[in-house]
Short mmCIF file of C-alpha atoms and ligand atoms in Angstrom, two decimals:
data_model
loop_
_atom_site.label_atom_id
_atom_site.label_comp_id
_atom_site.label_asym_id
_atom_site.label_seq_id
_atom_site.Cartn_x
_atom_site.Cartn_y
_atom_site.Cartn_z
CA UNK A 145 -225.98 -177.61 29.85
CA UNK A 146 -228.00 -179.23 32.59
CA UNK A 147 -225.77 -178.09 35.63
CA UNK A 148 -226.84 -174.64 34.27
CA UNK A 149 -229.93 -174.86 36.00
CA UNK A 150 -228.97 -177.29 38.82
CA UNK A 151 -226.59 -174.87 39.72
CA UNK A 152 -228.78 -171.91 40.11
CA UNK A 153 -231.69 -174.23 41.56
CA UNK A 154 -229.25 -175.40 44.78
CA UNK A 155 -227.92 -171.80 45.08
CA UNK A 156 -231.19 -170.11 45.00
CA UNK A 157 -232.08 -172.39 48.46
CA UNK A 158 -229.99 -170.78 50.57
CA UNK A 159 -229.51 -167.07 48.39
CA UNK A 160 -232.27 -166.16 46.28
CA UNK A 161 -235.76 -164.19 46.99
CA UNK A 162 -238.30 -165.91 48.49
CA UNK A 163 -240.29 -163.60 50.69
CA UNK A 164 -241.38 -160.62 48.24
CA UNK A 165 -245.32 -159.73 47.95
CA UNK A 166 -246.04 -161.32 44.99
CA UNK A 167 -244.19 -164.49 45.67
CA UNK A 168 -246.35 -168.02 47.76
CA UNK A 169 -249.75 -167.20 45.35
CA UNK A 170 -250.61 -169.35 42.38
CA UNK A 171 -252.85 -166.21 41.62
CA UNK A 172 -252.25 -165.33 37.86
CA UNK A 173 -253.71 -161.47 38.42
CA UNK A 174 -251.22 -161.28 41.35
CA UNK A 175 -248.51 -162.36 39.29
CA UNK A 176 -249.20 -160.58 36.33
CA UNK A 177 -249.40 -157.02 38.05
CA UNK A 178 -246.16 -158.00 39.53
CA UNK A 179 -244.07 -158.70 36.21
CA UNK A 180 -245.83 -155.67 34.40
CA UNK A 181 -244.80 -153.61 37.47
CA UNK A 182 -240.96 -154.77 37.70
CA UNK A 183 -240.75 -154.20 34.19
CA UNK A 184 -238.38 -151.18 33.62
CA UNK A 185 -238.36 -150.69 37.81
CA UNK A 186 -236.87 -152.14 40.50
CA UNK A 187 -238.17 -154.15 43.46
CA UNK A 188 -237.91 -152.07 45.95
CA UNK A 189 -239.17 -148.90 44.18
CA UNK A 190 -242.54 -151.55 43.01
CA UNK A 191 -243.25 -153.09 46.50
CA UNK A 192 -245.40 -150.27 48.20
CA UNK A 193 -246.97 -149.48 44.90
CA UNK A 194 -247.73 -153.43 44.41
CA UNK A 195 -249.42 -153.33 47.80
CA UNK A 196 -251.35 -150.76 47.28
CA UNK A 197 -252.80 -152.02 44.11
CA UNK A 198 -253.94 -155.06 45.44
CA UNK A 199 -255.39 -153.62 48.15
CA UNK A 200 -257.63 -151.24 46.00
CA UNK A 201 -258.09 -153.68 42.72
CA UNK A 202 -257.59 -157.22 44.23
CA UNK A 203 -258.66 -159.37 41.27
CA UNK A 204 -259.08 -158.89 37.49
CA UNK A 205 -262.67 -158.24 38.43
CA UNK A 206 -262.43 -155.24 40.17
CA UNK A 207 -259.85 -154.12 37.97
CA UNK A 208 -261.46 -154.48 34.71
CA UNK A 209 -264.28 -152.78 36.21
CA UNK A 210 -262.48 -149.72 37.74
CA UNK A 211 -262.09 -146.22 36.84
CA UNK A 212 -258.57 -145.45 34.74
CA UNK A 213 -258.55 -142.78 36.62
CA UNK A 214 -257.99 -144.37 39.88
CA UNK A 215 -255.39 -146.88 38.44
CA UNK A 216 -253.50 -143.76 37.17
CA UNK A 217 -253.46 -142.57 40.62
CA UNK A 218 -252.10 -145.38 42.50
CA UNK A 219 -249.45 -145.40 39.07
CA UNK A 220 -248.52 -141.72 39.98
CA UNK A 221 -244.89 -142.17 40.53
CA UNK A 222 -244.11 -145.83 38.63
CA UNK A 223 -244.01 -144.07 35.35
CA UNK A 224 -244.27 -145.64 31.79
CA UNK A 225 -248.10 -145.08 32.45
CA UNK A 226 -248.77 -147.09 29.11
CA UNK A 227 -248.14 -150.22 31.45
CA UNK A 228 -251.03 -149.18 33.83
CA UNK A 229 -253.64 -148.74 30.71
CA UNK A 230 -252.50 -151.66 29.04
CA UNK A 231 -253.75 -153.76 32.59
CA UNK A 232 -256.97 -152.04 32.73
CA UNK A 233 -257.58 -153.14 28.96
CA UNK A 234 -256.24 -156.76 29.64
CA UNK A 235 -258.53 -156.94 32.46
CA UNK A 236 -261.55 -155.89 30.33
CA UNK A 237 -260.73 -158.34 28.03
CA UNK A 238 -260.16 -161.52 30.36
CA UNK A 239 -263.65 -160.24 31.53
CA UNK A 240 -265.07 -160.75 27.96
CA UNK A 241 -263.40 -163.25 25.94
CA UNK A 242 -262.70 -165.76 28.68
CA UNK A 243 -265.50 -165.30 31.19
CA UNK A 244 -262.84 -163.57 33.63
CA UNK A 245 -260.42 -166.54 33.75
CA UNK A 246 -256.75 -165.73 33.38
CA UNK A 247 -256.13 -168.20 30.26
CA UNK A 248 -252.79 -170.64 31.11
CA UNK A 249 -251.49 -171.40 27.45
CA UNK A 250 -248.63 -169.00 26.64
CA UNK A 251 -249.64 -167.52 23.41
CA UNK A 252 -252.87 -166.38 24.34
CA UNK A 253 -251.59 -164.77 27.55
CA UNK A 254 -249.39 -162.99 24.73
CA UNK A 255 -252.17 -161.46 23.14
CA UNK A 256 -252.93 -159.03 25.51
CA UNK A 257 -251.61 -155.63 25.37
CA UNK A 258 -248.22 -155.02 27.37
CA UNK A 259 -247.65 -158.45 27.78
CA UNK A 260 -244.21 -159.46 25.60
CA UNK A 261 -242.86 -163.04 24.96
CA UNK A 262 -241.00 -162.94 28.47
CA UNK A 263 -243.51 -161.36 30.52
CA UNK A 264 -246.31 -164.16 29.04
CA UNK A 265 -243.43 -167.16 30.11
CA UNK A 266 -242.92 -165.72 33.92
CA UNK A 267 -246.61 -165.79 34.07
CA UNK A 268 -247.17 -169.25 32.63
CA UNK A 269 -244.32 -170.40 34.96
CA UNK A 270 -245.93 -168.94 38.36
CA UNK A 271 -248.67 -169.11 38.12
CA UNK A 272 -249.38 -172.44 36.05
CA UNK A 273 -246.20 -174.60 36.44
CA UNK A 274 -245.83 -174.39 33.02
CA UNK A 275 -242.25 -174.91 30.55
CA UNK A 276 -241.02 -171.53 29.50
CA UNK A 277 -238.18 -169.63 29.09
CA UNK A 278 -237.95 -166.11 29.74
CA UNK A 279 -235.46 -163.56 28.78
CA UNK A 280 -236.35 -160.27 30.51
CA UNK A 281 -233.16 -157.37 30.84
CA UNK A 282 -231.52 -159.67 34.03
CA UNK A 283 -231.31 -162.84 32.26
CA UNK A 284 -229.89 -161.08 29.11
CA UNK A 285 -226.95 -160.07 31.20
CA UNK A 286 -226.47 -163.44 32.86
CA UNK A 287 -226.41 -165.19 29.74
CA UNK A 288 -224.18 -162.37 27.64
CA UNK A 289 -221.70 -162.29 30.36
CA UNK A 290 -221.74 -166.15 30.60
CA UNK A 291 -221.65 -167.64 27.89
CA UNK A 292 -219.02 -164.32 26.53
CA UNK A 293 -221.88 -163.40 23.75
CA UNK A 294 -220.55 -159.95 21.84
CA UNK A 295 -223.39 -157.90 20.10
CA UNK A 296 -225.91 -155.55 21.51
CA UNK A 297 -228.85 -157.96 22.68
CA UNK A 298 -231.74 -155.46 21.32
CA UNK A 299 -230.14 -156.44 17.96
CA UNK A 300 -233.18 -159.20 16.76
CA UNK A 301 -229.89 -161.70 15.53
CA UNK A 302 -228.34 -161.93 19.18
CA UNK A 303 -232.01 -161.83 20.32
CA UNK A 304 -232.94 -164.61 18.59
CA UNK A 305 -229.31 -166.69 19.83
CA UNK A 306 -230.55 -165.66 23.38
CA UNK A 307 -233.53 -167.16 23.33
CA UNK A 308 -232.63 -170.50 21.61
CA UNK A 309 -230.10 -170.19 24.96
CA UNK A 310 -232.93 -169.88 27.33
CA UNK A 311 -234.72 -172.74 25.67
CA UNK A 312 -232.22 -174.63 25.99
CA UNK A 313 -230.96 -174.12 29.43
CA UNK A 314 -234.52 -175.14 30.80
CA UNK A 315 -234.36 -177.55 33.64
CA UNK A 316 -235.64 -181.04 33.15
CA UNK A 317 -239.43 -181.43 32.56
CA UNK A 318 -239.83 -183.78 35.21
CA UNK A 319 -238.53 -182.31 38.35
CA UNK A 320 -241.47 -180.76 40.31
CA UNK A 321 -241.29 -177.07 40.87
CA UNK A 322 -237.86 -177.05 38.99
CA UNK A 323 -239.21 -174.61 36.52
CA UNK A 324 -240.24 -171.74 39.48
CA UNK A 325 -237.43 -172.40 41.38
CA UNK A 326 -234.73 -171.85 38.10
CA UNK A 327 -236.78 -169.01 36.68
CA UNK A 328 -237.20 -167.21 40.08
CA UNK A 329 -232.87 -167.76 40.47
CA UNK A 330 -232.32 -166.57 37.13
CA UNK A 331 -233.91 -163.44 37.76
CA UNK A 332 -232.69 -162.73 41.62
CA UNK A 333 -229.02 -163.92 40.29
CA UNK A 334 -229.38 -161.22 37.81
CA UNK A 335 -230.66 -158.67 40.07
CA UNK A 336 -228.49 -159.89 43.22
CA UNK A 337 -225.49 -160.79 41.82
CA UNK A 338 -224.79 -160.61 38.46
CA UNK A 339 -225.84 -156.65 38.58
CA UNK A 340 -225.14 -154.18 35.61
CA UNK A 341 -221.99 -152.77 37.86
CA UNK A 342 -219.85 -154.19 40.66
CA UNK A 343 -221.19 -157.86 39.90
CA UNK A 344 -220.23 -160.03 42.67
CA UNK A 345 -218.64 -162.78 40.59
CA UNK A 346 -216.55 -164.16 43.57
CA UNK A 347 -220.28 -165.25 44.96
CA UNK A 348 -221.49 -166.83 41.83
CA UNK A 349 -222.67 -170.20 41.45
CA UNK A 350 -222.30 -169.83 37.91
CA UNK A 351 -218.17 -168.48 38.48
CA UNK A 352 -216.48 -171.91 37.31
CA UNK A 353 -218.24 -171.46 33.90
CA UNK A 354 -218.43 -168.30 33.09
CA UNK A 355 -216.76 -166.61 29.70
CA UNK A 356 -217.05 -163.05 30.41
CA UNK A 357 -215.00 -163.89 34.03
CA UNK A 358 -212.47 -166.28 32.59
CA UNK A 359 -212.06 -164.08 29.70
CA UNK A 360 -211.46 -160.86 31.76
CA UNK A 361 -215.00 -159.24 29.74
CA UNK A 362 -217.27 -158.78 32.62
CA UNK A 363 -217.44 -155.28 32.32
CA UNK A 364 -217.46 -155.50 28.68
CA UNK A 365 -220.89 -157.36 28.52
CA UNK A 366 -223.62 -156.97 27.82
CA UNK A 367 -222.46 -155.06 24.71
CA UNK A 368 -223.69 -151.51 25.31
CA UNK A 369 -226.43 -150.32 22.59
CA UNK A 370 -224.74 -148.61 19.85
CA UNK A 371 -225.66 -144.97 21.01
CA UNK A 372 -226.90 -141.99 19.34
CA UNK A 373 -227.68 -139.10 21.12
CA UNK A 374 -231.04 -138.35 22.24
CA UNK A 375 -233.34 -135.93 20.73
CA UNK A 376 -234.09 -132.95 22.99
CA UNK A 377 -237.40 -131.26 23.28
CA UNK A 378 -238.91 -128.03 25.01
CA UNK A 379 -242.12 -126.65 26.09
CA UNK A 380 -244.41 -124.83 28.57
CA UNK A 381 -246.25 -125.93 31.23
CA UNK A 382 -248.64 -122.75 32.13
CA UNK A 383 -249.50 -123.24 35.95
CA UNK A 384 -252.82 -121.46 36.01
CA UNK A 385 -253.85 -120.99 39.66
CA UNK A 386 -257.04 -118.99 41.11
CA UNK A 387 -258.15 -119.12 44.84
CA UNK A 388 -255.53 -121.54 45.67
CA UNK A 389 -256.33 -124.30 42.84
CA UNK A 390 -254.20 -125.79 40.68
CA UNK A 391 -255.62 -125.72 37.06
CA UNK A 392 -255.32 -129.57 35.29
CA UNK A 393 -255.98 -131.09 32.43
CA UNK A 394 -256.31 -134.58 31.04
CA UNK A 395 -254.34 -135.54 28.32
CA UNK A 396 -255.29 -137.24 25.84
CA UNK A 397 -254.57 -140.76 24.99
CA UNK A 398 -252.15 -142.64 23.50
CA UNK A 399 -249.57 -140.42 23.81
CA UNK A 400 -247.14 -139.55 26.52
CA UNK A 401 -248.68 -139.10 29.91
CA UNK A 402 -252.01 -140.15 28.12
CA UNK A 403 -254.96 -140.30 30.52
CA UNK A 404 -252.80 -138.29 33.29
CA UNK A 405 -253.99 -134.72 34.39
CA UNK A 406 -251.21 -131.99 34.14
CA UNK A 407 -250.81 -128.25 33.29
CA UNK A 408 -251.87 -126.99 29.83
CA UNK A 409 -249.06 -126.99 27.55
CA UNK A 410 -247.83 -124.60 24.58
CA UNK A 411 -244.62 -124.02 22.55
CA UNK A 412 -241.73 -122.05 23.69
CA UNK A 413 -242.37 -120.04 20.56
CA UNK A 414 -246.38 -119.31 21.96
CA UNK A 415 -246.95 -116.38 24.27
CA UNK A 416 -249.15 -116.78 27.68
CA UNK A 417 -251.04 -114.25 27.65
CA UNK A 418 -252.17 -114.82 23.90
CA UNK A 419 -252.57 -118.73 24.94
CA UNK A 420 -254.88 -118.01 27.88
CA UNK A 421 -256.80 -115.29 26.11
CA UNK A 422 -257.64 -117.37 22.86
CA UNK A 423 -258.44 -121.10 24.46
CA UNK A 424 -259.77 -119.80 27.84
CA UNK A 425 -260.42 -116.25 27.64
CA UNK A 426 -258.88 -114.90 30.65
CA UNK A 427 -256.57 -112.87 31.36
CA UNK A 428 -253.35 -114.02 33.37
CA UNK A 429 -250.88 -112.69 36.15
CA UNK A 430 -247.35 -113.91 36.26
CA UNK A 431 -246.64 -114.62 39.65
CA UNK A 432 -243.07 -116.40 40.18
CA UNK A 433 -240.40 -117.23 37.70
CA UNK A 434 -239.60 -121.35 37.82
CA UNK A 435 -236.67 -123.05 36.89
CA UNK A 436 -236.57 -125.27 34.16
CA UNK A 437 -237.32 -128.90 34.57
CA UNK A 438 -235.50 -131.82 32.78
CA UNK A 439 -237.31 -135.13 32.50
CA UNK A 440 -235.58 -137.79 30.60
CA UNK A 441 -238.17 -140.05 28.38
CA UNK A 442 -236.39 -143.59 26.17
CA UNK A 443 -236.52 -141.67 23.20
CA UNK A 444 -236.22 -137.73 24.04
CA UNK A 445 -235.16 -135.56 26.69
CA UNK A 446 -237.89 -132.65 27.60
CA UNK A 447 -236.83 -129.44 29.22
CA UNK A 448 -239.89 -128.00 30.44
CA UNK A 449 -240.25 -124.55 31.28
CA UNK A 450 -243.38 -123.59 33.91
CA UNK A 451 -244.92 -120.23 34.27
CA UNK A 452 -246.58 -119.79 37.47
CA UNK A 453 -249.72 -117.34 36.31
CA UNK A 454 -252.78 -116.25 38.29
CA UNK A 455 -255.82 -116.52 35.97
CA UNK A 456 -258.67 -113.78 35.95
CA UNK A 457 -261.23 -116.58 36.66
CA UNK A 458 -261.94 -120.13 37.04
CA UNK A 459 -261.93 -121.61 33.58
CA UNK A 460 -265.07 -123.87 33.01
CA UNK A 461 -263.78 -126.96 33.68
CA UNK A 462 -266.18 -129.28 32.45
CA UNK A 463 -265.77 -127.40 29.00
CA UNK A 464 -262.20 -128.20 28.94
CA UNK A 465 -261.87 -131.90 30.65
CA UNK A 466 -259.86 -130.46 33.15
CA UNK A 467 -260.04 -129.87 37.17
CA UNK A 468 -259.26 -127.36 39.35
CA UNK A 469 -258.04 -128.99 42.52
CA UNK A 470 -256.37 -127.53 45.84
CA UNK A 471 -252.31 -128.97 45.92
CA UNK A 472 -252.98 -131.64 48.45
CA UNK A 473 -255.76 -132.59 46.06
CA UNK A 474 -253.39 -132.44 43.03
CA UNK A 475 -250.29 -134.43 44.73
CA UNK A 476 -253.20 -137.29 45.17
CA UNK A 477 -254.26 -137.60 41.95
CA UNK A 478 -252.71 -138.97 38.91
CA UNK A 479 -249.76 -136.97 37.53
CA UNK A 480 -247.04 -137.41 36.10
CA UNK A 481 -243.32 -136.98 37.99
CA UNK A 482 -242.51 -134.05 36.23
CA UNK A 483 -245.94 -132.38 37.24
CA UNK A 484 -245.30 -133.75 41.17
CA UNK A 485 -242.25 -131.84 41.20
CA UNK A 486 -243.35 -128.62 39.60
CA UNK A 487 -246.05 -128.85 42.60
CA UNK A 488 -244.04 -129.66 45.10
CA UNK A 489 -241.72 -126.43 44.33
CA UNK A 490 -245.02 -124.66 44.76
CA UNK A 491 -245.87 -125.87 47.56
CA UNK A 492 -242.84 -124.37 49.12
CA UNK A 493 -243.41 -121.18 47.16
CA UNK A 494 -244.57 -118.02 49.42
CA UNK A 495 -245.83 -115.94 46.08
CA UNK A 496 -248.09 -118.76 45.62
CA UNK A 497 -249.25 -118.92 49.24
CA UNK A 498 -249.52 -115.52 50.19
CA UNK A 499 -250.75 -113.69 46.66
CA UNK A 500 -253.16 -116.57 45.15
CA UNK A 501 -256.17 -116.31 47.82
S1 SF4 B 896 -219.35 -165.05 37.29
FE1 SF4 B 896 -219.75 -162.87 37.34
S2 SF4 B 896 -220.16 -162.26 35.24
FE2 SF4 B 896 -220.28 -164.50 35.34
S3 SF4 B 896 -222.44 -164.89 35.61
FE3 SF4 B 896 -221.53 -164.82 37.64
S4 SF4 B 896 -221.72 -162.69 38.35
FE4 SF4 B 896 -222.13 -162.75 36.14
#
């Protein structure tokens, strides 16, 4: 169907994106930390957090050689932290195996950790011109709702019919820039237009073709993943303070929140007191009661329950791989969400102000 992509090329002229950070470079680092930020989050919530990136780690250089620490920090916030130490490890690679240039042929940019099928093709196509199809969660929508495809598009069989799709909906090879211009409208159609609810079909370019809105289906597609519900966890954050400092640790990676400092954790069926006495031995102080905290991860929901507690001492930290840092100090380094909130209740708590000095 080549008025597929003639159709979105003309109508991204006049209504796609063209001015966003990470858009005018031929830069593949640029481009890369762009489509591993977007993934899972949403342009406006990534363009002060790309900024900031760049500004502190402005090539794979300085990136590859920078602390995982300080990438963390400027991640605080962007969550799925797994992208952020999957960057620094690309980076160390490029640095290694190909002398610190970003490599152009899709299946080695593939390779590297975090980088899928469709996150390799946007970077071939920006940043090197080159033929590739991508088929991120935007263009699975367009092409569901468009050409009316049932099925839930995780499912590997309607994966596999998207992507012949995508390959096949490719603008001609010999049109100059055709291949940024299409892949940069299928994406801003998706996010712009053809959005998960409300799309604005009476808009479209792609309106006089389109199954799902002859067929009365729009809201129908994508086909919704077959759901089960999710698994639900608990635990205990113990918020040891002492002079006004926050007691953090570093958890360990992988796992979740791996390399990001938060609270020591125990069971709900553990007791403080026993907890602090036996890894830390101190004695503790309950201070405030704290509500419960939800946080909803793709495959469980956590409640967390904190304990504010003052601790007899300052535990060792250097023992422990943990800091003790002042709130300010804590809100500025890297934690997770769930930790930034639990501080930021403190921060407004007078039991914590007035009894901790
Ligand atoms: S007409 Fe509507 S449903 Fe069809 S592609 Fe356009 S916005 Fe999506």
């Amino acid at each position: 169907m080549p008025n597929f992509s003639a159709k979105l090329i003309r109508w991204h002229k006049h209504h796609g994106r063209h001015h966003l950070p990470w858009q005018g470079t031929r830069d593949p680092y640029a481009i890369w930390l762009s489509e591993i930020m977007l993934q899972q989050t949403q342009v406006t919530t990534v363009t002060p957090y790309y900024q900031r990136f760049m500004q502190r780690f402005p090539n794979i250089k300085s990136l590859a050689l920078g602390p995982l620490d300080d990438i963390l920090t400027l991640w605080s916030g962007l969550g799925y932290y797994a992208r952020a130490r999957y960057l620094h490890q690309s980076a160390q690679l490029i640095i290694k195996n190909y002398d610190g240039k970003f490599p152009r042929q899709l299946d080695l940019i593939q390779q590297f950790p975090g980088i899928g099928r469709s996150t390799a093709a946007a970077i071939a196509v920006f940043a090197f011109g080159e033929r590739c199809a991508i088929l991120d969660g935007n263009v699975k929508r367009v092409f569901t709702r468009h050409f009316g495809i049932e099925g839930y598009p995780g499912n590997q069989k309607i994966q596999n019919q998207l992507w012949e799709k995508a390959i096949a909906l490719l603008p001609d090879k010999n049109a100059k820039n055709n291949i940024e211009t299409y892949t940069q409208a299928l994406m801003d159609l998706g996010a712009l237009v053809c959005k998960r609810s409300k799309p604005n079909c009476m808009i479209c370019p792609l309106q006089q073709s389109c199954t799902a809105l002859r067929e009365n289906r729009v809201n129908k597609l994508p086909t919704i993943k077959p759901r089960r519900p999710l698994p639900e966890k608990e635990t205990v954050f113990l918020i040891l303070t002492n002079q006004k400092k926050i007691f953090l640790e570093k958890r360990p990676t992988p796992g979740i929140w791996g390399g990001l400092w938060c609270p020591p954790e125990m069971t709900t069926n553990e007791n403080a007191t026993t907890y602090c006495s036996q890894h830390y031995n101190l004695t503790i102080k309950p201070m405030s009661d704290m509500p419960p905290l939800n946080h909803s991860f793709t495959h469980f929901k956590l409640r967390i329950h904190p304990k504010l507690l003052k601790v007899s001492a300052q535990i060792d930290s250097k023992k422990n791989k943990a800091i003790w840092l002042t709130l300010d100090e804590a809100l500025a380094t890297a934690i997770p969400t769930p930790v930034r909130k639990l501080l930021k209740q403190i921060e407004s708590n007078p039991t914590f102000t007035s009894k901790n000095g």
